[in-house]
């Protein structure tokens, strides 16, 4: 009988030791994963770029409609601020949140519609006054099926920013208009600094909720 209890004790002791070992290894594995995630975040390429406008007039056709090569038009195909802006936008894979006072540029609206057609979740917040002016592209975006919300105040919704895939921020003085792109002195900061991106994400979500059409009172 004593031998039986001794064997039983040894068996359960072995099982408990195995469970403890598995628990320790699992804990170490989780800690290692957390360390790797923190390392990868730090290792992620830091993006900090500033674009100045007015931009040179360049052809954006290859970026929007042609996989490679030039379109053959007589416009310059050299690098420019507007080309770099469009390339950043075309890098979007999952979501694009736009909060824009004025949006009248055809090439930028074509870029946004193209992203929507690719399956990117596009949301737009606009100013109620300027979205109704002649030349505004908000109607085109809505017709394409892109959700747009706007303020209901006499004060301007004067923001000018975009967030790509919730990780890259584009913000500055630049309205998305042809005049701003090609004539005005403007600036655009592009960064993936999480400390800067998050407040803009929070602001977008706050306005998106505030401008819910079910809450309009006119």
CSV table of C-alpha atoms in Angstrom, one decimal, residues 41 59 63 69 73 91 129 165:
chain,number,residue,atom,x,y,z
A,41,UNK,CA,7.6,49.6,-33.0
A,59,UNK,CA,1.7,64.9,-64.8
A,63,UNK,CA,0.6,57.4,-60.7
A,69,UNK,CA,5.9,54.1,-67.6
A,73,UNK,CA,1.8,63.9,-72.5
A,91,UNK,CA,0.1,53.9,-50.2
A,129,UNK,CA,-20.5,76.1,-46.3
A,165,UNK,CA,-4.2,53.6,-42.1
